[in-house]
C-alpha positions as semicolon CSV with decimal commas, in nm:
position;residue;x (nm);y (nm);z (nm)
1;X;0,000;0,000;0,000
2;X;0,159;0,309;-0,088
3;X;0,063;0,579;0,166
4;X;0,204;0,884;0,369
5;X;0,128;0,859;0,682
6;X;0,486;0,898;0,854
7;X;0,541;1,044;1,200
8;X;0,860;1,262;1,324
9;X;1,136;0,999;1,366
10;X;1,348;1,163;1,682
11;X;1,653;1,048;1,873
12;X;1,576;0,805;2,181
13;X;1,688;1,075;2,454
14;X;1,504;1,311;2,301
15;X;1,144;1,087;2,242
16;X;1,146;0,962;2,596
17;X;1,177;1,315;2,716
18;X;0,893;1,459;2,484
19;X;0,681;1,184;2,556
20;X;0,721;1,217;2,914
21;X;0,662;1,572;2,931
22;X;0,323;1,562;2,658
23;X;0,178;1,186;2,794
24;X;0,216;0,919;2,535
25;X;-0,110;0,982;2,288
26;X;-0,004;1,350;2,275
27;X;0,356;1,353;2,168
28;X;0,192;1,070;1,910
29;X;-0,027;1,291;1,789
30;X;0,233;1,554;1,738
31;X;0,476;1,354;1,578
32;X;0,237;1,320;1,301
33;X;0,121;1,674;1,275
34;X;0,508;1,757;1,275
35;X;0,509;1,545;0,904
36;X;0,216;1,765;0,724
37;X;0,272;2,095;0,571
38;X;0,070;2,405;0,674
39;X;-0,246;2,473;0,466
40;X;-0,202;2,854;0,507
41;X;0,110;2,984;0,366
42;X;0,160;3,385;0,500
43;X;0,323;3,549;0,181
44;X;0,477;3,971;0,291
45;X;0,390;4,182;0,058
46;X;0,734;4,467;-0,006
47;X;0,521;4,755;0,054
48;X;0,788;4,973;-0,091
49;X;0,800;4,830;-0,437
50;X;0,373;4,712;-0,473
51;X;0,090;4,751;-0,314
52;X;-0,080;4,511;-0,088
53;X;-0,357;4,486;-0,346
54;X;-0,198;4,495;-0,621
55;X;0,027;4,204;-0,509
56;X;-0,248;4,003;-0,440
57;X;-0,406;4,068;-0,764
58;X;-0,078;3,948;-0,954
59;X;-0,072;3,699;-0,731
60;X;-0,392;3,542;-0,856
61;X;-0,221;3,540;-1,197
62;X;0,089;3,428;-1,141
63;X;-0,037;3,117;-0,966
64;X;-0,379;3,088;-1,136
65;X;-0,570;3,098;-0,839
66;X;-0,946;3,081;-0,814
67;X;-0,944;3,316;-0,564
68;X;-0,679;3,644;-0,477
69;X;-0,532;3,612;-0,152
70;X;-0,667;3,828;0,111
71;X;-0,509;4,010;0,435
72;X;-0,719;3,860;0,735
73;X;-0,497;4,079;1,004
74;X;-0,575;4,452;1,005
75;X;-0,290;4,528;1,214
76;X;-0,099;4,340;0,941
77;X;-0,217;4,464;0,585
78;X;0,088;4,382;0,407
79;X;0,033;4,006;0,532
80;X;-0,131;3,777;0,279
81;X;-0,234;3,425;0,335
82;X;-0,242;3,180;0,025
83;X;-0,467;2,912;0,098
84;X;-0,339;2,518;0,061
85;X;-0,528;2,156;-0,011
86;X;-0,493;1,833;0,100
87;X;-0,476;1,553;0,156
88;X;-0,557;1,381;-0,167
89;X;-0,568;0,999;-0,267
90;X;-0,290;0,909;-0,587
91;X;-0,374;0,599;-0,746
92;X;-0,052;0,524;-0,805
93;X;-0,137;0,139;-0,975
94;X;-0,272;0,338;-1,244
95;X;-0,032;0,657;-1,268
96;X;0,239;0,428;-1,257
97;X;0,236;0,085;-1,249
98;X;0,285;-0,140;-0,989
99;X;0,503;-0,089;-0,718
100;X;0,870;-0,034;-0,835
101;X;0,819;-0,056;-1,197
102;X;0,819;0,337;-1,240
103;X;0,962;0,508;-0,926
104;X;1,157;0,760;-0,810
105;X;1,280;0,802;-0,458
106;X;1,443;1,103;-0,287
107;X;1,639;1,219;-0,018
108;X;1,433;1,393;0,288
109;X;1,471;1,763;0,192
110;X;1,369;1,686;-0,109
111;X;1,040;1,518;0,054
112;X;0,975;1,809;0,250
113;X;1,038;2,076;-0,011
114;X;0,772;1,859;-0,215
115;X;0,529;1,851;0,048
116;X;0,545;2,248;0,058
117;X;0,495;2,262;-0,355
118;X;0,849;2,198;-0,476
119;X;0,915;2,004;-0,777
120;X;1,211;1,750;-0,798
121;X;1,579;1,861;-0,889
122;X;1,883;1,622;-0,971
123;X;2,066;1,650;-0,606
124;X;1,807;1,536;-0,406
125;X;1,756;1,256;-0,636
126;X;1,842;0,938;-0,489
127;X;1,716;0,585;-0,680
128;X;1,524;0,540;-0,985
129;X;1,385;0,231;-1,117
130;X;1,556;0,064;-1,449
131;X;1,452;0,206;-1,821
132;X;1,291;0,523;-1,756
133;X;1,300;0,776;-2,007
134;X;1,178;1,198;-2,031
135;X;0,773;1,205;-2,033
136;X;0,755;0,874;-1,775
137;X;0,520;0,927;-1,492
138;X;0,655;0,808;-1,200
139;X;0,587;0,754;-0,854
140;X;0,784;0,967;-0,589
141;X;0,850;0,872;-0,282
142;X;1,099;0,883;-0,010
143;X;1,415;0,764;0,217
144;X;1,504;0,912;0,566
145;X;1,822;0,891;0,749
146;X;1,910;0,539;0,917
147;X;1,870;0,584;1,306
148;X;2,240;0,728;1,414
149;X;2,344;0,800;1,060
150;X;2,301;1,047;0,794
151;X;2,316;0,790;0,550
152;X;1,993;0,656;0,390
153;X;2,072;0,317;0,330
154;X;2,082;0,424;-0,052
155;X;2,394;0,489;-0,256
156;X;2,281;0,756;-0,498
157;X;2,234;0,632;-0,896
158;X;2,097;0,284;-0,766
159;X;1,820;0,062;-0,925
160;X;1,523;0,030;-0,793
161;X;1,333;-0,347;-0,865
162;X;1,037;-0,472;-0,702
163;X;1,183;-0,671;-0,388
164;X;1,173;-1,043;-0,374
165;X;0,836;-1,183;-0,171
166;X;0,949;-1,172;0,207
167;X;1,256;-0,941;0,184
168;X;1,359;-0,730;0,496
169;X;1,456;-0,352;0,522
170;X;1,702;-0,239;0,673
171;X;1,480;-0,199;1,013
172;X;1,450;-0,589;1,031
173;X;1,102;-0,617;0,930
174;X;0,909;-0,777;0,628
175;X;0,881;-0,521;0,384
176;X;0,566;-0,448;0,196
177;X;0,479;-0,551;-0,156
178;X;0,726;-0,317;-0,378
179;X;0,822;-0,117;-0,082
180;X;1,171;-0,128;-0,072
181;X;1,513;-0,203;-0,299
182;X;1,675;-0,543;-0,369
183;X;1,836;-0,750;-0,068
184;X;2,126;-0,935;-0,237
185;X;2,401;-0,765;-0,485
186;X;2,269;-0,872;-0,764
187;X;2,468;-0,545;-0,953
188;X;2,742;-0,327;-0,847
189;X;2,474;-0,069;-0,759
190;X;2,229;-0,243;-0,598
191;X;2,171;-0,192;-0,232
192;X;2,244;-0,540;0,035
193;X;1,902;-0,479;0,193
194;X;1,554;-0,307;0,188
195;X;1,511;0,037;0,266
196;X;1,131;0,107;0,444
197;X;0,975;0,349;0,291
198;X;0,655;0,248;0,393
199;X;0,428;0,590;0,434
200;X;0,655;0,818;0,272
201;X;0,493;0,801;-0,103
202;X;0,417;1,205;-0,162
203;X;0,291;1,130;-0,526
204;X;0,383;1,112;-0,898
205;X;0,575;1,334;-1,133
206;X;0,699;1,348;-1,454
207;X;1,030;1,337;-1,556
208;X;1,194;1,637;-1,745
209;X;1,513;1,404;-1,799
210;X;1,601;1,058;-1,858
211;X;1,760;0,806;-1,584
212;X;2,122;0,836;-1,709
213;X;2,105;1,203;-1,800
214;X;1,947;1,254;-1,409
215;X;2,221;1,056;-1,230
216;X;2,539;1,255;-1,454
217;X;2,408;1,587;-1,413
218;X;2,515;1,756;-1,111
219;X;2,189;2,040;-1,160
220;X;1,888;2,126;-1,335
221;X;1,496;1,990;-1,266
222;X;1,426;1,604;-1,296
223;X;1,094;1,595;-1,201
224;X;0,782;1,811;-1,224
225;X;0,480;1,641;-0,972
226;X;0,186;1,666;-1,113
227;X;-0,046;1,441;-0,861
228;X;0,052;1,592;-0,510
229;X;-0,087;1,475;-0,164
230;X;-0,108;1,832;-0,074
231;X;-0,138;2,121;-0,365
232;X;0,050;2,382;-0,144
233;X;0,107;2,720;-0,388
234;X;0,491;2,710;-0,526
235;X;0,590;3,091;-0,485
236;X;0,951;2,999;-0,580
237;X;1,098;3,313;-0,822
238;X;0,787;3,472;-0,901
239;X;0,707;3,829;-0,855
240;X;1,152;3,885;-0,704
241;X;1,186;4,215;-0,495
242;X;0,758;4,204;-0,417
243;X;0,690;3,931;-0,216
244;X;0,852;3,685;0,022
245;X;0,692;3,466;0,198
246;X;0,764;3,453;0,598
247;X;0,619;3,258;0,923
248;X;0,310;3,479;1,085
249;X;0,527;3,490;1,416
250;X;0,829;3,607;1,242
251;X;0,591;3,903;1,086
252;X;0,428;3,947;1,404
253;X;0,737;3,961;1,589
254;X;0,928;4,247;1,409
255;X;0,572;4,434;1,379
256;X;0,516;4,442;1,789
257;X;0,840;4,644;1,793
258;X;0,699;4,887;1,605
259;X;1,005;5,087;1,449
260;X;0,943;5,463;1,370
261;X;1,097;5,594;1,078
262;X;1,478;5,770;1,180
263;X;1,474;5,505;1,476
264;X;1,829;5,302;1,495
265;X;1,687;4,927;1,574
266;X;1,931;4,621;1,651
267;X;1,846;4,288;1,512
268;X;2,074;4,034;1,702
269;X;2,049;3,713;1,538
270;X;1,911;3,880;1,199
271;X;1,994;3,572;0,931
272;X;1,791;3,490;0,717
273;X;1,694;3,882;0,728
274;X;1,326;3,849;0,660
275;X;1,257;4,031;0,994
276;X;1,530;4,294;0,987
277;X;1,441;4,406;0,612
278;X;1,039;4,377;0,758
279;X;1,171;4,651;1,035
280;X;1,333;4,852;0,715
281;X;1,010;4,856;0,544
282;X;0,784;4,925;0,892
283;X;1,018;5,285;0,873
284;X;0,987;5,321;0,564
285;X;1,366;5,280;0,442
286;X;1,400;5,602;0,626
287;X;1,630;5,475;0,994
288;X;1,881;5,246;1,023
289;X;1,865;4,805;1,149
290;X;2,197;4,714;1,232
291;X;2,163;4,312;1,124
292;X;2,370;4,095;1,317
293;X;2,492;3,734;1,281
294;X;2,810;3,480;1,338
295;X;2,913;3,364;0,965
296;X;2,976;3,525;0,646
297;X;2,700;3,308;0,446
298;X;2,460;3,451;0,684
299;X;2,587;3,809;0,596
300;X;2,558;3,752;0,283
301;X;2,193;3,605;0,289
302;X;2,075;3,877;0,466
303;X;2,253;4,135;0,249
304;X;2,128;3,986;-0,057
305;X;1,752;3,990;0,085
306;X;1,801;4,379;0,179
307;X;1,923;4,436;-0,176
308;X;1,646;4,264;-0,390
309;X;1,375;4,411;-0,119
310;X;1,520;4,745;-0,231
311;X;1,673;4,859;0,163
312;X;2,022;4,788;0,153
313;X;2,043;5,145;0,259
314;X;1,866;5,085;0,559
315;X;2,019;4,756;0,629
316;X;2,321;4,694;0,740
317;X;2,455;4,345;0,831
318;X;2,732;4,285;1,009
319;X;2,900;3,996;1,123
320;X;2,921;3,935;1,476
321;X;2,884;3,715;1,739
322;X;2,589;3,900;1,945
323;X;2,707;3,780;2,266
324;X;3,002;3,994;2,183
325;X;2,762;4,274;2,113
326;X;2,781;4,489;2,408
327;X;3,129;4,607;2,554
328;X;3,263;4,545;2,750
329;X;3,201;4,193;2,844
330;X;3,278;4,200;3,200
331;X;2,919;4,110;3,275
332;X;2,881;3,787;3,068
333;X;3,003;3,411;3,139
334;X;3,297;3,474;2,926
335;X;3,428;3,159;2,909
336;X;3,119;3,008;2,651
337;X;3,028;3,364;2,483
338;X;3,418;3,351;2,367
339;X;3,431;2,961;2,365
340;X;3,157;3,026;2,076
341;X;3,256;3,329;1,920
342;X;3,597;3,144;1,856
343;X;3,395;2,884;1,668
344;X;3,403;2,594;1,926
345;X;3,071;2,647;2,079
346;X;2,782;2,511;2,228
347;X;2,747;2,275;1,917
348;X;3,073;2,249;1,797
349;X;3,079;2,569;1,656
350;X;2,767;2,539;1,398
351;X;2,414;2,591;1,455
352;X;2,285;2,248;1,363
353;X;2,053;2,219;1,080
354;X;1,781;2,248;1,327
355;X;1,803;2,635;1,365
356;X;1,561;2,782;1,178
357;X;1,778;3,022;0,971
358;X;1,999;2,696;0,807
359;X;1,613;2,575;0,763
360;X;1,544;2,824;0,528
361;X;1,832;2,815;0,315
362;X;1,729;2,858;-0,018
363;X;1,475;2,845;-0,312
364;X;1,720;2,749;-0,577
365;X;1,838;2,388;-0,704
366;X;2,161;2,380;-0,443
367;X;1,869;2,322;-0,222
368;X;1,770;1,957;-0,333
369;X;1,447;2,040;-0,408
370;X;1,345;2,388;-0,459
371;X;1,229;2,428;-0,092
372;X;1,050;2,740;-0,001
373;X;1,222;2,989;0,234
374;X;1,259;3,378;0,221
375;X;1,160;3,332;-0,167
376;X;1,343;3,640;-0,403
377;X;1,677;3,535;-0,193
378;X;2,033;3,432;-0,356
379;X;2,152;3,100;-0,279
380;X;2,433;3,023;-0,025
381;X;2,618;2,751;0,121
382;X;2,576;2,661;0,472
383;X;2,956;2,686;0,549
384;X;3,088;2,827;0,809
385;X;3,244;3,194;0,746
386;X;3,637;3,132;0,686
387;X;3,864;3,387;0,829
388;X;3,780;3,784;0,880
389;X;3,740;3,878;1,249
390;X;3,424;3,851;1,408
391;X;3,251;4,237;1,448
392;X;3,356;4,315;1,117
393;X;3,107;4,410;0,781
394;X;3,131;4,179;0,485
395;X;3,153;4,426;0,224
396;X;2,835;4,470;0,017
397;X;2,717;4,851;-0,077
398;X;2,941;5,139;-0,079
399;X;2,891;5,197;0,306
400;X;3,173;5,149;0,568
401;X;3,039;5,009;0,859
402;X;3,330;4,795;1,012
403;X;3,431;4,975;1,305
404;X;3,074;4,950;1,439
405;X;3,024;4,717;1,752
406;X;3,076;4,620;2,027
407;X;2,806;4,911;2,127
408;X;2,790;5,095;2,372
409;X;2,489;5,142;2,604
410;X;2,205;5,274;2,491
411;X;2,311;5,303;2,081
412;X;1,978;5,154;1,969
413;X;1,601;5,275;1,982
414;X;1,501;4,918;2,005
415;X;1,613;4,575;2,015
416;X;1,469;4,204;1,885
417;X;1,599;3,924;1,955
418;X;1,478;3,603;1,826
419;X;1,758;3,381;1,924
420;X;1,820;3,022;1,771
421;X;1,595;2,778;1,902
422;X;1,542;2,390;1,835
423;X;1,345;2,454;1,561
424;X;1,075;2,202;1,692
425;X;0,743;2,314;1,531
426;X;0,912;2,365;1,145
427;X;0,666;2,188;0,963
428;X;0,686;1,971;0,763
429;X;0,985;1,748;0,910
430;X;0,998;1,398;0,873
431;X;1,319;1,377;1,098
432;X;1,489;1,542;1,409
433;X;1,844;1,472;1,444
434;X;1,906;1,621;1,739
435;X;1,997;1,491;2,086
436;X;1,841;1,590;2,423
437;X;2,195;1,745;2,555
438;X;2,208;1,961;2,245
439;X;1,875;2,140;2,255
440;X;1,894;2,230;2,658
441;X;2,284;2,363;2,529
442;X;2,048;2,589;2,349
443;X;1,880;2,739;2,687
444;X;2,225;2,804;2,826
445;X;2,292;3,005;2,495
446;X;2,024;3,193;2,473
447;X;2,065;3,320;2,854
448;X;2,373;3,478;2,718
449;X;2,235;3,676;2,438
């Protein structure tokens, strides 16, 4: 049976403490909510390039709606809210074939970009069943991460055949009709067991490339679904400097500040930017948000957001460290603000991929799957910043801002932090990686900012 109907795979420590804390059903139910997108996408309208009406209007087009989105908040008019559908039954026998005959499976941020309206691109392609050519309809579904691992259990470019009767995945247990990949070696590519990827079919698409052609390119779009389980808008690329879409509390957040045009605001932990170019557009491009964050990537995201929104003016991102922000330090536990800064922190120096700004990477290709973040952003890599001291600009507009910071008391009008969290509630996300003594590390971080 080829379903989805996953729930939140977690690490042991971390799903004994949940379901201790929520009572068994609960964190059950919650697991599975965790795996299906939001129906209600909140889309920011740039009010200094288009009107709020107007956007909505082109909106409509762009995406053939029925209906144009509407603003439901009146304290928020430049908030729209693009309504999603689902769940929907694929009859995949008919689509497709039985199971494994036509069938693509990919890696899990590809599975959640497609659950939020992505299409399929070559990197997060995984296995493909034998033969299949450009025009083949295919079933999509996909692989998580082996418990402890970040490896799927598939080798990417491998075949995918209908399993033998009575074959096991790689969890030990019988494997469905046509669920998984072959058990013995019968080729140099095939995989020594079955993966389960039982509830984690997410529909059918068809393929813009052949099987050979999708396994030697290294970019470019291999898939386009056409029979979703949810029919979530796509707002990838369309309508670049207007719109972007951004959480409600993330909107909400930088609009209970409140910023005043001519007001100097601080943003601490500003990357990806989409609420430090919100407080730009609040004053009207007229004040200053001094953007913070701890790598150069982030900079760079943030400056590249200001600059297609139109503020780079107004926004200025510097990279910092913002437990370093105020000077002197005297005040702070020095020994993990510098332990940190110095890039050997509370998680060995990297926010995992749980923090919500490496969440939102990117709406390009380099993201496995198109997956929707601050859409109208420039791709970048989730590298750590190499070299240049920390408190020092990344070069972007003709403004010199690098002696700014540490700051002294009382430099700023206002202040928001939103500091990085577990990213728990993302939605969708079909697995959590990490462990119990990682997220409390987060608490003692946050104390410090």
């Amino acid at each position: 049976m080829r379903t989805y109907n996953p729930s939140t795979q977690w690490q042991p420590d971390v799903h004994a403490y949940l379901q201790h804390s929520l009572g068994r059903e609960s964190f059950m139910r919650t697991s599975k909510a965790l795996c299906l997108p939001p129906k209600k996408l909140a889309v920011r309208v740039n009010t200094m390039r288009i009107k709020p009406d107007e956007a909505s209007h082109k909106l409509q087009r762009e995406l053939k709606l029925q209906h144009a989105p509407t603003a439901p908040y009146s304290s928020l008019p430049y908030l729209l809210i693009l309504p999603g559908q689902g769940p929907f039954d694929v009859d995949y026998a008919n689509l497709c074939g039985p199971p494994g005959a036509r069938e693509v499976v990919v890696n899990r941020a590809a599975g959640e970009a497609i659950l939020k309206g992505a299409d399929v691109y070559v990197p997060g392609v995984l296995a493909a069943s034998a033969n299949l050519a450009a025009g083949d309809l295919c079933a999509v579904s996909c692989a998580l991460e082996l418990p402890g691992s970040n490896w799927t259990g598939i080798n990417r470019g491998q075949v995918l055949r209908p399993p033998s009767p009575g074959a096991k995945n790689v969890s030990g247990s019988e494997a469905p009709d046509g669920e998984g990949l072959p058990r013995k070696r019968s080729k140099k590519n095939a995989m020594p067991a079955t993966v389960d990827r039982r509830n984690l079919h997410l529909g059918a698409g068809r393929l813009q490339m052949g099987r050979k052609e999708m396994f030697r390119a290294q970019q470019g779009l291999a898939l386009k679904m056409e029979h979703r389980i949810y029919d979530i808008p796509a707002c990838n690329g369309i309508m670049r400097g207007e719109i972007m879409m951004q959480a409600l509390p993330s909107v909400v957040a930088a609009a209970a500040l409140d910023p005043q045009p001519g007001m100097r605001v601080l943003d601490m932990c500003a990357a990806p930017g989409g609420k430090a170019t919100l407080l730009a557009q609040l004053m009207g491009g007229q004040g200053t948000v001094i953007a913070l964050d701890r790598t150069q990537p982030k900079i760079e995201r943030i400056q590249s957001l200001a600059a297609d929104l139109g503020l780079s003016d107004c926004v200025r991102a510097i990279r910092m460290d913002a437990t370093m922000a105020a000077g002197p330090l005297g005040h702070l536990s020095s020994s993990l603000s510098l332990k940190y800064s110095q890039g050997d922190g509370f998680l060995g120096g990297k926010l995992q991929e749980g923090d919500p700004s490496s969440r939102q990477d990117s709406a390009c290709e380099a993201g496995n799957a198109g997956s929707q973040g601050d859409f109208g952003t420039s791709c970048s890599t989730r590298e750590e910043a190499k070299g240049g001291p920390i408190g020092t600009e990344v070069a972007h507009t003709s403004h010199d801002h690098s002696n700014e910071g540490p700051f002294e008391a009382e430099s700023f009008d206002a202040v928001l932090l939103d500091p990085p969290c577990s990213a728990l509630g993302i939605r969708p996300r079909l697995t959590h990686s990490w462990s119990l003594q990682q997220m409390l590390s987060l608490g003692r971080y946050q104390r410090q900012l």
